[in-house]
Amino acid sequence: MNEIFPGPALLNASFVRLAAIAALSAVSVAALACENLRMEDGGVVTSVTDGDTVILDDGRVVRMIGTQAPKLPLDRPGFVTWPLAPEAKTALEELALNKPVRLGFGGEEIDRYGRVLAHVFVTTPEGEIWAQQAMVAKGLARVYSFPDNRACLDLLFAAEGRARLGGLGIWTDPYYSIRAADAPGDLIARAGHYELVEGRVVLAEKRGGRVYLNFGRFYKEDFTAVIEAQALRLFAEAGIDPLTLENALLRLRGWVDDRDGPRIEITHPEQLEVLALQ
């Protein structure tokens, strides 16, 4: 019998529990979310840069960790606006602009650009709304995690799954379609893009301190997921052996590159979702 896991399934999360949480209101989810975060007052949101970045009244720029909204050019030469980027910015403005917020920290707190990395909880008359979950639930952001910032992802995966099944927001646009691992030509064309990719692992092997999950017989042409030694330590801490994923049906997320065919580097377990083991 196949087992189906959403989100960070490799961490033994319960599908039923996550689906139930995803069905809660945004206020209810905020009340349950991320109990282990370090919380602090954030002041008031005075500006919204895009669908995952806000500016506070003390001048701090907050990157809403755990999510990636469609991107705007933001003065970057030659950068093309991603589909639904203006809509995502508008939705976040409606949710958070000119409202007080609290910030929750569950990992690295400042990035190399000096931005604050935090979960944002917006104060409303009905209660707090977790901004990340609200944006993902609307289909105006997707889950986007880092090895040094992995808090609260089970709840975000649940919201994303529900939005995707409901065909909300970005999930109706081909730009954000889940790519097929057995179509390497299509994936090569998406090199340099952040993608979700689904397919069955043909071979899982360890070579030179790395684990390779090969999705085809020709590793220099077919799609591959590469797990480096540092990431393997995180898998071991979570009690996960990626070599057991041979023949598993996976959904992966990450930046596609074109070294020895299309590939994604896996830096932490949450980039993998096990859809079926056989």
C-alpha positions as a LaTeX table, in Angstrom:
\begin{tabular}{lrrr}
\hline
Residue & $x$ (\AA) & $y$ (\AA) & $z$ (\AA) \\
\hline
Met1 & 0.00 & 0.00 & 0.00 \\
Asn2 & 1.38 & 3.41 & $-0.95$ \\
Glu3 & 1.79 & 6.01 & 1.75 \\
Ile4 & 1.12 & 9.65 & 0.91 \\
Phe5 & 2.89 & 12.44 & 2.74 \\
Pro6 & 2.40 & 16.17 & 2.27 \\
Gly7 & 4.89 & 18.88 & 3.06 \\
Pro8 & 7.69 & 17.82 & 5.39 \\
Ala9 & 6.54 & 14.23 & 5.30 \\
Leu10 & 10.06 & 12.99 & 5.83 \\
Leu11 & 9.73 & 14.39 & 9.34 \\
Asn12 & 6.77 & 12.07 & 10.00 \\
Ala13 & 4.07 & 14.75 & 9.99 \\
Ser14 & 0.47 & 13.54 & 9.91 \\
Phe15 & $-1.44$ & 14.28 & 6.70 \\
Val16 & $-4.77$ & 14.29 & 8.53 \\
Arg17 & $-3.52$ & 16.75 & 11.13 \\
Leu18 & $-2.05$ & 19.10 & 8.52 \\
Ala19 & $-5.18$ & 19.01 & 6.37 \\
Ala20 & $-7.29$ & 19.86 & 9.39 \\
Ile21 & $-5.02$ & 22.77 & 10.31 \\
Ala22 & $-5.09$ & 24.05 & 6.73 \\
Ala23 & $-8.88$ & 24.22 & 6.90 \\
Leu24 & $-8.82$ & 26.53 & 9.91 \\
Ser25 & $-9.27$ & 30.26 & 9.58 \\
Ala26 & $-6.16$ & 32.42 & 9.33 \\
Val27 & $-6.79$ & 33.73 & 12.85 \\
Ser28 & $-7.12$ & 30.20 & 14.25 \\
Val29 & $-3.92$ & 29.10 & 12.55 \\
Ala30 & $-2.05$ & 32.10 & 13.96 \\
Ala31 & $-3.14$ & 31.07 & 17.44 \\
Leu32 & $-1.71$ & 27.56 & 16.91 \\
Ala33 & 1.31 & 28.38 & 14.81 \\
Cys34 & 4.92 & 28.07 & 15.72 \\
Glu35 & 4.81 & 27.80 & 19.47 \\
Asn36 & 8.60 & 27.75 & 19.77 \\
Leu37 & 9.29 & 31.01 & 17.97 \\
Arg38 & 11.04 & 33.85 & 19.77 \\
Met39 & 8.48 & 36.64 & 19.62 \\
Glu40 & 8.98 & 40.40 & 19.75 \\
Asp41 & 7.01 & 43.52 & 18.93 \\
Gly42 & 7.54 & 44.68 & 15.37 \\
Gly43 & 5.84 & 48.05 & 15.42 \\
Val44 & 3.74 & 49.08 & 12.42 \\
Val45 & 4.08 & 48.12 & 8.75 \\
Thr46 & 4.57 & 51.35 & 6.81 \\
Ser47 & 5.35 & 49.93 & 3.38 \\
Val48 & 5.02 & 46.71 & 1.40 \\
Thr49 & 7.81 & 46.01 & $-1.09$ \\
Asp50 & 6.31 & 42.91 & $-2.67$ \\
Gly51 & 4.34 & 39.82 & $-1.67$ \\
Asp52 & 6.87 & 38.63 & 0.90 \\
Thr53 & 8.66 & 41.76 & 2.15 \\
Val54 & 7.47 & 44.59 & 4.39 \\
Ile55 & 9.07 & 47.68 & 5.94 \\
Leu56 & 8.42 & 48.65 & 9.56 \\
Asp57 & 8.12 & 52.08 & 11.11 \\
Asp58 & 11.61 & 51.78 & 12.62 \\
Gly59 & 13.06 & 51.27 & 9.14 \\
Arg60 & 13.66 & 47.53 & 9.34 \\
Val61 & 13.03 & 45.52 & 6.19 \\
Val62 & 11.40 & 42.18 & 7.00 \\
Arg63 & 11.70 & 39.27 & 4.60 \\
Met64 & 8.81 & 36.95 & 5.45 \\
Ile65 & 10.75 & 33.75 & 5.94 \\
Gly66 & 9.35 & 30.43 & 4.75 \\
Thr67 & 7.62 & 31.82 & 1.67 \\
Gln68 & 8.37 & 33.07 & $-1.81$ \\
Ala69 & 5.85 & 35.34 & $-3.49$ \\
Pro70 & 5.94 & 36.19 & $-7.21$ \\
Lys71 & 8.78 & 38.64 & $-7.78$ \\
Leu72 & 8.74 & 42.25 & $-8.99$ \\
Pro73 & 11.70 & 43.86 & $-10.78$ \\
Leu74 & 12.40 & 46.34 & $-7.94$ \\
Asp75 & 14.83 & 48.32 & $-10.12$ \\
Arg76 & 16.77 & 45.24 & $-11.23$ \\
Pro77 & 17.77 & 45.81 & $-14.88$ \\
Gly78 & 16.27 & 43.29 & $-17.27$ \\
Phe79 & 14.24 & 41.54 & $-14.58$ \\
Val80 & 10.83 & 40.45 & $-15.85$ \\
Thr81 & 7.85 & 40.66 & $-13.50$ \\
Trp82 & 6.65 & 37.21 & $-12.49$ \\
Pro83 & 2.96 & 36.48 & $-13.13$ \\
Leu84 & 0.68 & 37.65 & $-10.29$ \\
Ala85 & 3.45 & 39.65 & $-8.59$ \\
Pro86 & 1.39 & 42.87 & $-8.48$ \\
Glu87 & $-1.59$ & 40.94 & $-7.12$ \\
Ala88 & 0.56 & 39.41 & $-4.38$ \\
Lys89 & 1.84 & 42.83 & $-3.33$ \\
Thr90 & $-1.70$ & 44.21 & $-3.24$ \\
Ala91 & $-2.91$ & 41.28 & $-1.12$ \\
Leu92 & $-0.14$ & 41.81 & 1.42 \\
Glu93 & $-0.88$ & 45.53 & 1.53 \\
Glu94 & $-4.53$ & 44.79 & 2.28 \\
Leu95 & $-3.47$ & 42.41 & 5.04 \\
Ala96 & $-0.64$ & 44.28 & 6.75 \\
Leu97 & $-0.17$ & 47.89 & 5.62 \\
Asn98 & $-0.47$ & 50.44 & 8.47 \\
Lys99 & $-1.15$ & 47.67 & 10.97 \\
Pro100 & 0.84 & 46.63 & 14.05 \\
Val101 & 2.68 & 43.34 & 13.86 \\
Arg102 & 4.63 & 40.93 & 16.00 \\
Leu103 & 7.71 & 39.17 & 14.67 \\
Gly104 & 8.53 & 35.51 & 15.29 \\
Phe105 & 12.06 & 34.14 & 14.91 \\
Gly106 & 12.86 & 30.46 & 14.46 \\
Gly107 & 16.30 & 30.45 & 12.87 \\
Glu108 & 18.79 & 32.86 & 11.32 \\
Glu109 & 17.47 & 36.36 & 12.05 \\
Ile110 & 19.35 & 38.62 & 9.61 \\
Asp111 & 20.34 & 37.86 & 6.02 \\
Arg112 & 23.36 & 39.10 & 4.08 \\
Tyr113 & 21.38 & 42.08 & 2.83 \\
Gly114 & 20.59 & 43.21 & 6.36 \\
Arg115 & 16.94 & 42.20 & 6.14 \\
Val116 & 15.15 & 40.78 & 9.16 \\
Leu117 & 14.08 & 37.14 & 8.64 \\
Ala118 & 10.87 & 36.60 & 10.56 \\
His119 & 7.36 & 35.25 & 10.66 \\
Val120 & 4.95 & 38.17 & 10.67 \\
Phe121 & 1.78 & 38.19 & 12.77 \\
Val122 & $-0.62$ & 41.01 & 11.97 \\
Thr123 & $-2.83$ & 42.40 & 14.73 \\
Thr124 & $-6.50$ & 42.71 & 13.73 \\
Pro125 & $-9.71$ & 43.23 & 15.73 \\
Glu126 & $-10.46$ & 39.51 & 15.29 \\
Gly127 & $-7.02$ & 38.41 & 16.46 \\
Glu128 & $-3.60$ & 37.87 & 14.96 \\
Ile129 & $-3.23$ & 36.73 & 11.35 \\
Trp130 & $-0.07$ & 34.89 & 10.37 \\
Ala131 & 0.90 & 36.71 & 7.18 \\
Gln132 & 2.91 & 33.86 & 5.67 \\
Gln133 & 0.11 & 31.35 & 6.05 \\
Ala134 & $-2.47$ & 33.81 & 4.74 \\
Met135 & $-0.46$ & 34.53 & 1.58 \\
Val136 & 0.24 & 30.85 & 0.90 \\
Ala137 & $-3.41$ & 29.97 & 1.54 \\
Lys138 & $-4.50$ & 32.53 & $-1.08$ \\
Gly139 & $-2.17$ & 30.96 & $-3.63$ \\
Leu140 & $-0.08$ & 34.13 & $-3.73$ \\
Ala141 & 3.11 & 32.60 & $-2.31$ \\
Arg142 & 4.67 & 29.17 & $-2.10$ \\
Val143 & 6.79 & 27.48 & 0.54 \\
Tyr144 & 10.46 & 28.44 & 0.28 \\
Ser145 & 12.78 & 27.33 & 3.05 \\
Phe146 & 16.44 & 27.45 & 4.05 \\
Pro147 & 18.62 & 25.03 & 6.03 \\
Asp148 & 19.10 & 27.64 & 8.78 \\
Asn149 & 15.41 & 28.64 & 8.95 \\
Arg150 & 13.02 & 25.68 & 9.02 \\
Ala151 & 10.40 & 26.58 & 11.66 \\
Cys152 & 6.65 & 26.30 & 11.00 \\
Leu153 & 7.00 & 24.63 & 7.61 \\
Asp154 & 4.45 & 21.85 & 8.25 \\
Leu155 & 1.67 & 24.43 & 8.57 \\
Leu156 & 2.81 & 26.26 & 5.45 \\
Phe157 & 2.97 & 23.05 & 3.42 \\
Ala158 & $-0.58$ & 22.25 & 4.47 \\
Ala159 & $-1.78$ & 25.68 & 3.32 \\
Glu160 & 0.09 & 25.37 & 0.05 \\
Gly161 & $-1.37$ & 21.95 & $-0.68$ \\
Arg162 & $-4.88$ & 23.21 & $-0.11$ \\
Ala163 & $-4.34$ & 26.25 & $-2.36$ \\
Arg164 & $-2.85$ & 24.09 & $-5.08$ \\
Leu165 & $-5.72$ & 21.61 & $-4.97$ \\
Gly166 & $-8.15$ & 24.53 & $-5.07$ \\
Gly167 & $-6.46$ & 26.08 & $-8.08$ \\
Leu168 & $-5.92$ & 29.39 & $-6.30$ \\
Gly169 & $-3.64$ & 32.19 & $-7.41$ \\
Ile170 & $-0.33$ & 31.06 & $-8.88$ \\
Trp171 & $-1.51$ & 27.47 & $-9.15$ \\
Thr172 & $-3.61$ & 28.32 & $-12.21$ \\
Asp173 & $-0.65$ & 29.85 & $-14.07$ \\
Pro174 & 1.68 & 27.63 & $-16.16$ \\
Tyr175 & 4.66 & 29.66 & $-14.97$ \\
Tyr176 & 4.33 & 27.94 & $-11.58$ \\
Ser177 & 3.36 & 24.48 & $-12.84$ \\
Ile178 & 4.89 & 21.45 & $-11.19$ \\
Arg179 & 7.49 & 20.15 & $-13.66$ \\
Ala180 & 7.95 & 16.52 & $-14.68$ \\
Ala181 & 11.29 & 15.00 & $-13.69$ \\
Asp182 & 11.21 & 12.79 & $-16.80$ \\
Ala183 & 11.22 & 15.82 & $-19.13$ \\
Pro184 & 14.84 & 16.99 & $-18.77$ \\
Gly185 & 14.64 & 19.24 & $-21.81$ \\
Asp186 & 11.85 & 21.25 & $-20.23$ \\
Leu187 & 13.81 & 21.49 & $-16.98$ \\
Ile188 & 16.98 & 22.66 & $-18.72$ \\
Ala189 & 14.91 & 25.49 & $-20.16$ \\
Arg190 & 14.03 & 26.47 & $-16.56$ \\
Ala191 & 17.65 & 26.66 & $-15.36$ \\
Gly192 & 18.03 & 29.59 & $-13.00$ \\
His193 & 14.40 & 29.30 & $-11.87$ \\
Tyr194 & 12.93 & 28.06 & $-8.60$ \\
Glu195 & 10.77 & 25.06 & $-9.47$ \\
Leu196 & 8.68 & 22.25 & $-8.05$ \\
Val197 & 9.52 & 18.96 & $-9.76$ \\
Glu198 & 7.80 & 15.58 & $-9.46$ \\
Gly199 & 9.08 & 12.19 & $-10.49$ \\
Arg200 & 10.19 & 8.73 & $-9.43$ \\
Val201 & 13.75 & 8.05 & $-8.29$ \\
Val202 & 15.40 & 5.50 & $-10.59$ \\
Leu203 & 18.61 & 5.23 & $-8.60$ \\
Ala204 & 19.77 & 6.55 & $-5.21$ \\
Glu205 & 23.51 & 6.31 & $-4.68$ \\
Lys206 & 26.27 & 7.82 & $-2.55$ \\
Arg207 & 29.46 & 8.96 & $-4.24$ \\
Gly208 & 32.23 & 11.20 & $-2.94$ \\
Gly209 & 30.34 & 12.21 & 0.20 \\
Arg210 & 27.21 & 13.18 & $-1.73$ \\
Val211 & 23.93 & 11.39 & $-2.36$ \\
Tyr212 & 22.53 & 11.50 & $-5.87$ \\
Leu213 & 18.85 & 10.87 & $-6.54$ \\
Asn214 & 18.74 & 10.08 & $-10.24$ \\
Phe215 & 15.43 & 10.37 & $-12.07$ \\
Gly216 & 16.69 & 8.78 & $-15.29$ \\
Arg217 & 19.27 & 6.30 & $-16.53$ \\
Phe218 & 21.61 & 8.90 & $-18.04$ \\
Tyr219 & 22.90 & 11.04 & $-15.20$ \\
Lys220 & 24.59 & 13.59 & $-17.50$ \\
Glu221 & 21.31 & 14.23 & $-19.31$ \\
Asp222 & 18.45 & 13.35 & $-16.98$ \\
Phe223 & 17.22 & 15.21 & $-13.91$ \\
Thr224 & 19.14 & 14.69 & $-10.66$ \\
Ala225 & 18.77 & 15.85 & $-7.07$ \\
Val226 & 22.11 & 16.26 & $-5.28$ \\
Ile227 & 22.42 & 16.16 & $-1.50$ \\
Glu228 & 25.78 & 17.52 & $-0.31$ \\
Ala229 & 27.59 & 16.34 & 2.83 \\
Gln230 & 26.42 & 19.26 & 4.98 \\
Ala231 & 22.80 & 18.56 & 4.04 \\
Leu232 & 23.27 & 14.86 & 4.75 \\
Arg233 & 24.02 & 15.78 & 8.37 \\
Leu234 & 20.60 & 17.46 & 8.60 \\
Phe235 & 18.98 & 14.37 & 7.11 \\
Ala236 & 20.78 & 12.20 & 9.68 \\
Glu237 & 19.65 & 14.48 & 12.53 \\
Ala238 & 16.08 & 14.01 & 11.31 \\
Gly239 & 16.53 & 10.24 & 11.18 \\
Ile240 & 16.23 & 10.13 & 7.39 \\
Asp241 & 18.35 & 8.03 & 5.04 \\
Pro242 & 17.87 & 9.41 & 1.50 \\
Leu243 & 19.28 & 6.21 & 0.04 \\
Thr244 & 16.00 & 4.54 & 1.02 \\
Leu245 & 14.19 & 6.80 & $-1.49$ \\
Glu246 & 15.09 & 4.67 & $-4.50$ \\
Asn247 & 11.83 & 3.98 & $-6.43$ \\
Ala248 & 9.98 & 6.59 & $-4.36$ \\
Leu249 & 7.75 & 9.15 & $-6.05$ \\
Leu250 & 8.97 & 12.58 & $-4.90$ \\
Arg251 & 8.12 & 16.22 & $-5.22$ \\
Leu252 & 11.20 & 18.43 & $-4.91$ \\
Arg253 & 11.59 & 22.18 & $-4.77$ \\
Gly254 & 14.65 & 24.30 & $-5.40$ \\
Trp255 & 16.68 & 26.25 & $-7.93$ \\
Val256 & 17.34 & 24.38 & $-11.16$ \\
Asp257 & 20.85 & 24.46 & $-12.60$ \\
Asp258 & 22.27 & 22.79 & $-15.70$ \\
Arg259 & 25.41 & 21.03 & $-14.50$ \\
Asp260 & 25.46 & 17.50 & $-15.98$ \\
Gly261 & 21.86 & 17.86 & $-17.07$ \\
Pro262 & 19.16 & 19.61 & $-15.05$ \\
Arg263 & 19.51 & 19.27 & $-11.29$ \\
Ile264 & 18.48 & 20.72 & $-7.95$ \\
Glu265 & 20.74 & 20.88 & $-4.93$ \\
Ile266 & 18.99 & 19.71 & $-1.77$ \\
Thr267 & 20.26 & 21.57 & 1.30 \\
His268 & 17.71 & 20.36 & 3.87 \\
Pro269 & 15.05 & 17.64 & 4.19 \\
Glu270 & 12.04 & 19.91 & 3.72 \\
Gln271 & 12.89 & 20.32 & 0.04 \\
Leu272 & 11.67 & 16.75 & $-0.48$ \\
Glu273 & 8.08 & 15.57 & $-0.25$ \\
Val274 & 7.47 & 11.82 & $-0.47$ \\
Leu275 & 4.29 & 11.19 & $-2.46$ \\
Ala276 & 4.62 & 7.39 & $-2.60$ \\
Leu277 & 7.31 & 4.97 & $-1.49$ \\
Gln278 & 6.74 & 2.39 & $-4.24$ \\
\hline
\end{tabular}
